[in-house]
């Protein structure tokens, strides 16, 4: 596997690529699905807990993976972060042949504020992903209070080019109210955009993969453990959406 | 196991009990969790596909099971079906000791119109279940169009005595719009009622357990298969809610 | 569902039938697969823990289920128990049409001493099941020491009519040494009989379904929990063997 | 993540490291479990299908991963490949602190000929892994016929320092007879070495992770699919063996 980091246009913005080795033994994997991982952190940081551990879940299913670290804090004013995400997608598609990626099978996954950015990329991006996966996403304009900069509501911008969505969250999330996911799903439904949504009762905000490798207290791990089911549910949903390699 | 059918008060209404044998080898199972199964069918019929195949999933996890066949067609006017469900719960609780059932660990599960009845029992019943499980439920008053009789909207009646809810459905359901589940979840959230909700993208209305045993065409089975995940998700959710036997 | 118990020829021997209701909504289920459950108990008893909880796992997948309680203690001398099992199979097949059972898709499952009886039925029965499922089985003649009566070794009788086998056990079983399963698998392999075998490291002898409903101490449940995987593995194996309903 | 390749002592022998980034957000992961992946290929090649796709399954569960490409063909005479594996383990343990690896939680996993090498490392290595995972392994001396060089039988060398084993294979394997796994399990049992073994009925020799990403014909994927269960079974077994991070 090759792992390397590209600097994107905006200051401090990077795209890290995880490209599995190609092999003459697996010729059908020479044009892989890809996942663009967009971590959360209130537009103030990009959480490591929502970066590599997530990318690895997709590597394990044969995906090429990319992690975007986007404009934060003072630089988080829209459309800057959106431009970062557009650029990331664009770079991946331009290098698709060289990197062994299928440019029409790229899903973006984002968490919390990163879920907002992923949704924005999906509803308003010049460049759009082929699927959007949103983990306990910030969606509504009114959630701006807890973020580094005010955000546009992604629910207001859904259009007919918006790709299918997979949403997961916990109902007891006390940082980003579940209303964000419910409203977004409602709007997707109104626009006829295919979606799947899994709301677990329990799960701390930021549960990521909800496994021991991201949670360091046993009571946290136990509280979150049922939410870990999103990973397999998501991979199966993508299998249906993207179809077989062979 | 004992299997027997009781006639309830209203004409043609029955409660069928499935009571696993007790055994001195498993003394901790002498007071079992119970499931009250309420099949759907537009208040015109009670679908067999949502009756025994569902009850068996719970028997397999140690539950006692009950199937309610309630007032239909001309007799479906509210509150008649609600009274049937209240009576069913009441009968189970009155016989709990004799039947080896824990009267405070009774979940009700309903599908489509039966999901409406389960929700009504949960929000407006004199007698309430300890958990409500709703499969692609009718909730909103405006869905009355497709039912035998007009129904009250369950979303308008949620109160502080409403038990925790587990909702599952498919986004592509073209009989009962997914709006029904989304709205109900929103109201539960506003009232602080714990809930979990799994909306699969695909699944025909009436997918029941989504397995081969209820679906007789291979393309139907394949279309529904991902939705089958609700069963294990639901059983785990109940495990957390009801706690251990030991 | 109909549940009823037949007296077989030998004294105290019974066959209990669990026949799901047929329905015009599920015409493809009018000729179901069947499972014959043969509990263990050292040929001294038939354990309830390996009776209904096991039958329910198969009911939940659309099978008709039967539990055999066979000749024990003073009456356990071979071939008496074998004759009981042959009679049970014969009764099921003779009544297959009436009971809604496919007479060529009947699997037998036995545990410990019941595993021995299931293996004997499979290698030496006048009437044979279409699949044998053996849980921590007694196989070897030398295990006779712990049983009510000496047994013939099932490993010595494997022939070309022996049906495919699914074996599960735990390596740490300190009652029936794992050698029993290993030797039996070796002989099946030599005779070209298809088999699958899952040996879990941990699991008390008699773990049955390895779930809370059969284990009443938390430390026992925790020790056994990984072994619970045999149920789904077995149901999938049978799916492949018996093919689709539709 | 850092990915880099070290040259080991013997000609053409390499160890490729996959080291996830450490993060102050996940301090409990600063000393990770590790997996040493030893691909198969008859001591004539190291199959890519049993290299990265396997390493990624463990990365996805929080492990650091290492792939060993060992002495082949003319250089495959024992103890050369064993020395390579010993050196690999030794290098990992010497760099454990720097690489963020727990030197006492290193499992080795090998496939086919690589399974032989993993077993040899476990029974006869100067340096031993903390767990051995063997996929459809060559074990017996008589399997030498199909390999580049004659091998010592690993079954004859099991000693009291041999670590716990997890074995998986398919009964229908027509390249490496299942006798290899059965015999090895029998010897482990005789020596009191903890083991778990999963023999699937179906699965082509070399099924690796048995997923679409390693199998490029749909009929192959379908034939192998049940064998894919080994991955989760193995990860759970290791969880029990190595205990919690927290």
PDB file of C-alpha atoms in Angstrom, chain B residues 15-178:
ATOM      1  CA  UNK B  15     -55.284 -14.200  21.623  1.00  0.00           C
ATOM      2  CA  UNK B  16     -53.063 -17.186  20.865  1.00  0.00           C
ATOM      3  CA  UNK B  17     -50.473 -18.055  23.501  1.00  0.00           C
ATOM      4  CA  UNK B  18     -47.129 -19.819  22.902  1.00  0.00           C
ATOM      5  CA  UNK B  19     -45.765 -20.765  26.315  1.00  0.00           C
ATOM      6  CA  UNK B  20     -42.428 -22.603  26.389  1.00  0.00           C
ATOM      7  CA  UNK B  21     -42.189 -25.415  28.915  1.00  0.00           C
ATOM      8  CA  UNK B  22     -40.671 -24.520  32.224  1.00  0.00           C
ATOM      9  CA  UNK B  23     -37.927 -26.778  33.524  1.00  0.00           C
ATOM     10  CA  UNK B  24     -36.056 -27.264  36.762  1.00  0.00           C
ATOM     11  CA  UNK B  25     -32.886 -27.149  34.635  1.00  0.00           C
ATOM     12  CA  UNK B  26     -33.574 -23.502  33.749  1.00  0.00           C
ATOM     13  CA  UNK B  27     -35.072 -21.979  36.873  1.00  0.00           C
ATOM     14  CA  UNK B  28     -34.105 -18.462  35.788  1.00  0.00           C
ATOM     15  CA  UNK B  29     -36.536 -18.790  32.872  1.00  0.00           C
ATOM     16  CA  UNK B  30     -39.590 -19.329  35.040  1.00  0.00           C
ATOM     17  CA  UNK B  31     -40.589 -15.675  34.560  1.00  0.00           C
ATOM     18  CA  UNK B  32     -39.960 -14.918  30.913  1.00  0.00           C
ATOM     19  CA  UNK B  33     -40.066 -11.780  28.872  1.00  0.00           C
ATOM     20  CA  UNK B  34     -43.096 -11.756  26.594  1.00  0.00           C
ATOM     21  CA  UNK B  35     -43.889 -10.465  23.127  1.00  0.00           C
ATOM     22  CA  UNK B  36     -47.374  -9.502  21.986  1.00  0.00           C
ATOM     23  CA  UNK B  37     -47.497  -9.798  18.190  1.00  0.00           C
ATOM     24  CA  UNK B  38     -50.020  -7.609  16.361  1.00  0.00           C
ATOM     25  CA  UNK B  39     -50.093  -8.410  12.624  1.00  0.00           C
ATOM     26  CA  UNK B  40     -50.996  -5.887   9.937  1.00  0.00           C
ATOM     27  CA  UNK B  41     -53.424  -5.927   7.046  1.00  0.00           C
ATOM     28  CA  UNK B  42     -55.057  -2.512   6.733  1.00  0.00           C
ATOM     29  CA  UNK B  43     -57.527  -3.271   9.542  1.00  0.00           C
ATOM     30  CA  UNK B  44     -59.120  -5.634   6.981  1.00  0.00           C
ATOM     31  CA  UNK B  45     -57.187  -8.789   7.801  1.00  0.00           C
ATOM     32  CA  UNK B  46     -54.430 -10.042  10.106  1.00  0.00           C
ATOM     33  CA  UNK B  47     -51.581 -11.248   7.915  1.00  0.00           C
ATOM     34  CA  UNK B  48     -50.228 -14.703   8.724  1.00  0.00           C
ATOM     35  CA  UNK B  49     -46.862 -13.546   7.405  1.00  0.00           C
ATOM     36  CA  UNK B  50     -46.634 -11.164  10.366  1.00  0.00           C
ATOM     37  CA  UNK B  51     -47.918 -13.608  12.945  1.00  0.00           C
ATOM     38  CA  UNK B  52     -46.140 -16.940  13.624  1.00  0.00           C
ATOM     39  CA  UNK B  53     -42.878 -16.171  11.756  1.00  0.00           C
ATOM     40  CA  UNK B  54     -42.485 -13.146  14.032  1.00  0.00           C
ATOM     41  CA  UNK B  55     -43.513 -14.974  17.204  1.00  0.00           C
ATOM     42  CA  UNK B  56     -40.936 -17.690  16.453  1.00  0.00           C
ATOM     43  CA  UNK B  57     -38.086 -15.153  16.313  1.00  0.00           C
ATOM     44  CA  UNK B  58     -38.868 -14.225  19.907  1.00  0.00           C
ATOM     45  CA  UNK B  59     -39.464 -17.800  21.089  1.00  0.00           C
ATOM     46  CA  UNK B  60     -35.955 -18.517  19.796  1.00  0.00           C
ATOM     47  CA  UNK B  61     -34.609 -15.927  22.243  1.00  0.00           C
ATOM     48  CA  UNK B  62     -36.486 -17.277  25.232  1.00  0.00           C
ATOM     49  CA  UNK B  63     -39.614 -15.099  25.128  1.00  0.00           C
ATOM     50  CA  UNK B  64     -43.164 -16.282  25.669  1.00  0.00           C
ATOM     51  CA  UNK B  65     -45.199 -15.166  22.657  1.00  0.00           C
ATOM     52  CA  UNK B  66     -48.765 -14.075  22.057  1.00  0.00           C
ATOM     53  CA  UNK B  67     -50.527 -13.277  18.805  1.00  0.00           C
ATOM     54  CA  UNK B  68     -53.500 -10.936  18.830  1.00  0.00           C
ATOM     55  CA  UNK B  69     -56.080 -11.076  16.067  1.00  0.00           C
ATOM     56  CA  UNK B  70     -58.173  -7.980  16.569  1.00  0.00           C
ATOM     57  CA  UNK B  71     -61.383  -6.300  15.339  1.00  0.00           C
ATOM     58  CA  UNK B  72     -61.385  -5.819  11.573  1.00  0.00           C
ATOM     59  CA  UNK B  73     -63.354  -4.265   8.713  1.00  0.00           C
ATOM     60  CA  UNK B  74     -66.727  -3.061   9.949  1.00  0.00           C
ATOM     61  CA  UNK B  75     -65.574  -3.648  13.513  1.00  0.00           C
ATOM     62  CA  UNK B  76     -62.324  -1.733  13.096  1.00  0.00           C
ATOM     63  CA  UNK B  77     -63.659   1.596  14.253  1.00  0.00           C
ATOM     64  CA  UNK B  78     -61.633   3.047  17.099  1.00  0.00           C
ATOM     65  CA  UNK B  79     -61.461   2.431  19.981  1.00  0.00           C
ATOM     66  CA  UNK B  80     -62.541  -1.152  19.296  1.00  0.00           C
ATOM     67  CA  UNK B  81     -59.141  -2.460  18.130  1.00  0.00           C
ATOM     68  CA  UNK B  82     -57.457  -0.541  20.934  1.00  0.00           C
ATOM     69  CA  UNK B  83     -59.772  -2.198  23.418  1.00  0.00           C
ATOM     70  CA  UNK B  84     -58.759  -5.572  22.008  1.00  0.00           C
ATOM     71  CA  UNK B  85     -55.101  -4.790  22.508  1.00  0.00           C
ATOM     72  CA  UNK B  86     -55.709  -3.455  26.014  1.00  0.00           C
ATOM     73  CA  UNK B  87     -57.617  -6.604  26.872  1.00  0.00           C
ATOM     74  CA  UNK B  88     -54.835  -8.797  25.470  1.00  0.00           C
ATOM     75  CA  UNK B  89     -52.228  -7.052  27.622  1.00  0.00           C
ATOM     76  CA  UNK B  90     -54.506  -7.227  30.623  1.00  0.00           C
ATOM     77  CA  UNK B  91     -55.121 -10.956  30.182  1.00  0.00           C
ATOM     78  CA  UNK B  92     -51.389 -11.624  29.892  1.00  0.00           C
ATOM     79  CA  UNK B  93     -50.608  -9.622  33.015  1.00  0.00           C
ATOM     80  CA  UNK B  94     -53.392 -11.228  35.022  1.00  0.00           C
ATOM     81  CA  UNK B  95     -52.140 -14.677  34.115  1.00  0.00           C
ATOM     82  CA  UNK B  96     -48.468 -13.785  34.306  1.00  0.00           C
ATOM     83  CA  UNK B  97     -47.630 -15.954  37.300  1.00  0.00           C
ATOM     84  CA  UNK B  98     -49.445 -18.984  35.947  1.00  0.00           C
ATOM     85  CA  UNK B  99     -48.041 -18.535  32.451  1.00  0.00           C
ATOM     86  CA  UNK B 100     -44.463 -17.950  33.579  1.00  0.00           C
ATOM     87  CA  UNK B 101     -44.348 -14.388  32.260  1.00  0.00           C
ATOM     88  CA  UNK B 102     -42.754 -11.305  33.801  1.00  0.00           C
ATOM     89  CA  UNK B 103     -45.623  -8.762  33.745  1.00  0.00           C
ATOM     90  CA  UNK B 104     -43.197  -5.834  33.539  1.00  0.00           C
ATOM     91  CA  UNK B 105     -41.218  -7.132  30.577  1.00  0.00           C
ATOM     92  CA  UNK B 106     -43.872  -7.316  27.890  1.00  0.00           C
ATOM     93  CA  UNK B 107     -43.078  -5.800  24.506  1.00  0.00           C
ATOM     94  CA  UNK B 108     -45.713  -5.294  21.819  1.00  0.00           C
ATOM     95  CA  UNK B 109     -44.744  -5.552  18.143  1.00  0.00           C
ATOM     96  CA  UNK B 110     -47.005  -4.482  15.318  1.00  0.00           C
ATOM     97  CA  UNK B 111     -46.707  -4.175  11.558  1.00  0.00           C
ATOM     98  CA  UNK B 112     -48.340  -1.624   9.237  1.00  0.00           C
ATOM     99  CA  UNK B 113     -51.928  -1.240  10.542  1.00  0.00           C
ATOM    100  CA  UNK B 114     -50.839  -3.460  13.437  1.00  0.00           C
ATOM    101  CA  UNK B 115     -48.033  -0.955  13.963  1.00  0.00           C
ATOM    102  CA  UNK B 116     -50.668   1.728  14.297  1.00  0.00           C
ATOM    103  CA  UNK B 117     -52.509  -0.354  16.856  1.00  0.00           C
ATOM    104  CA  UNK B 118     -49.267  -1.014  18.755  1.00  0.00           C
ATOM    105  CA  UNK B 119     -48.469   2.690  18.769  1.00  0.00           C
ATOM    106  CA  UNK B 120     -52.021   3.531  19.927  1.00  0.00           C
ATOM    107  CA  UNK B 121     -51.708   0.985  22.718  1.00  0.00           C
ATOM    108  CA  UNK B 122     -48.434   2.636  23.698  1.00  0.00           C
ATOM    109  CA  UNK B 123     -49.610   6.239  23.664  1.00  0.00           C
ATOM    110  CA  UNK B 124     -53.258   5.923  24.666  1.00  0.00           C
ATOM    111  CA  UNK B 125     -53.828   2.486  26.162  1.00  0.00           C
ATOM    112  CA  UNK B 126     -55.316   2.134  29.628  1.00  0.00           C
ATOM    113  CA  UNK B 127     -52.914  -0.773  29.780  1.00  0.00           C
ATOM    114  CA  UNK B 128     -49.470  -0.122  28.212  1.00  0.00           C
ATOM    115  CA  UNK B 129     -46.736  -2.464  27.042  1.00  0.00           C
ATOM    116  CA  UNK B 130     -43.211  -2.076  28.433  1.00  0.00           C
ATOM    117  CA  UNK B 131     -41.789  -1.530  24.967  1.00  0.00           C
ATOM    118  CA  UNK B 132     -43.264  -0.808  21.559  1.00  0.00           C
ATOM    119  CA  UNK B 133     -41.833  -2.218  18.349  1.00  0.00           C
ATOM    120  CA  UNK B 134     -43.255  -0.774  15.156  1.00  0.00           C
ATOM    121  CA  UNK B 135     -42.679  -2.262  11.703  1.00  0.00           C
ATOM    122  CA  UNK B 136     -43.413   0.093   8.774  1.00  0.00           C
ATOM    123  CA  UNK B 137     -46.230   1.512  10.916  1.00  0.00           C
ATOM    124  CA  UNK B 138     -49.250   3.564   9.931  1.00  0.00           C
ATOM    125  CA  UNK B 139     -49.082   6.536  12.289  1.00  0.00           C
ATOM    126  CA  UNK B 140     -50.609   9.645  10.741  1.00  0.00           C
ATOM    127  CA  UNK B 141     -54.305  10.359  10.522  1.00  0.00           C
ATOM    128  CA  UNK B 142     -53.995  10.995   6.790  1.00  0.00           C
ATOM    129  CA  UNK B 143     -52.992   7.382   6.123  1.00  0.00           C
ATOM    130  CA  UNK B 144     -56.646   6.555   6.978  1.00  0.00           C
ATOM    131  CA  UNK B 145     -57.344   6.560   3.233  1.00  0.00           C
ATOM    132  CA  UNK B 146     -55.913   3.104   2.758  1.00  0.00           C
ATOM    133  CA  UNK B 147     -57.421   1.550   5.872  1.00  0.00           C
ATOM    134  CA  UNK B 148     -60.788  -0.053   6.625  1.00  0.00           C
ATOM    135  CA  UNK B 149     -61.773   2.765   8.979  1.00  0.00           C
ATOM    136  CA  UNK B 150     -60.372   6.215   9.779  1.00  0.00           C
ATOM    137  CA  UNK B 151     -57.732   6.168  12.479  1.00  0.00           C
ATOM    138  CA  UNK B 152     -56.607   8.651  15.093  1.00  0.00           C
ATOM    139  CA  UNK B 153     -53.035   9.847  14.545  1.00  0.00           C
ATOM    140  CA  UNK B 154     -50.769   8.187  17.098  1.00  0.00           C
ATOM    141  CA  UNK B 155     -48.244  11.013  16.779  1.00  0.00           C
ATOM    142  CA  UNK B 156     -50.650  13.428  18.454  1.00  0.00           C
ATOM    143  CA  UNK B 157     -51.091  11.389  21.597  1.00  0.00           C
ATOM    144  CA  UNK B 158     -47.562  10.672  22.778  1.00  0.00           C
ATOM    145  CA  UNK B 159     -47.353  11.299  26.502  1.00  0.00           C
ATOM    146  CA  UNK B 160     -44.916  10.776  29.339  1.00  0.00           C
ATOM    147  CA  UNK B 161     -46.178   7.233  29.962  1.00  0.00           C
ATOM    148  CA  UNK B 162     -45.321   6.155  26.412  1.00  0.00           C
ATOM    149  CA  UNK B 163     -42.819   3.269  26.577  1.00  0.00           C
ATOM    150  CA  UNK B 164     -39.499   3.173  24.676  1.00  0.00           C
ATOM    151  CA  UNK B 165     -39.868   2.489  20.954  1.00  0.00           C
ATOM    152  CA  UNK B 166     -38.041   0.504  18.296  1.00  0.00           C
ATOM    153  CA  UNK B 167     -39.113   1.451  14.765  1.00  0.00           C
ATOM    154  CA  UNK B 168     -38.123  -0.188  11.495  1.00  0.00           C
ATOM    155  CA  UNK B 169     -39.290   0.463   7.961  1.00  0.00           C
ATOM    156  CA  UNK B 170     -38.055   0.938   4.422  1.00  0.00           C
ATOM    157  CA  UNK B 171     -37.568   4.314   2.786  1.00  0.00           C
ATOM    158  CA  UNK B 172     -38.912   3.021  -0.520  1.00  0.00           C
ATOM    159  CA  UNK B 173     -42.187   1.743   0.987  1.00  0.00           C
ATOM    160  CA  UNK B 174     -44.803   2.848  -1.535  1.00  0.00           C
ATOM    161  CA  UNK B 175     -47.838   1.929   0.549  1.00  0.00           C
ATOM    162  CA  UNK B 176     -47.169   3.595   3.893  1.00  0.00           C
ATOM    163  CA  UNK B 177     -44.928   6.633   3.315  1.00  0.00           C
ATOM    164  CA  UNK B 178     -41.803   6.765   5.459  1.00  0.00           C
TER     165      UNK B 178
END
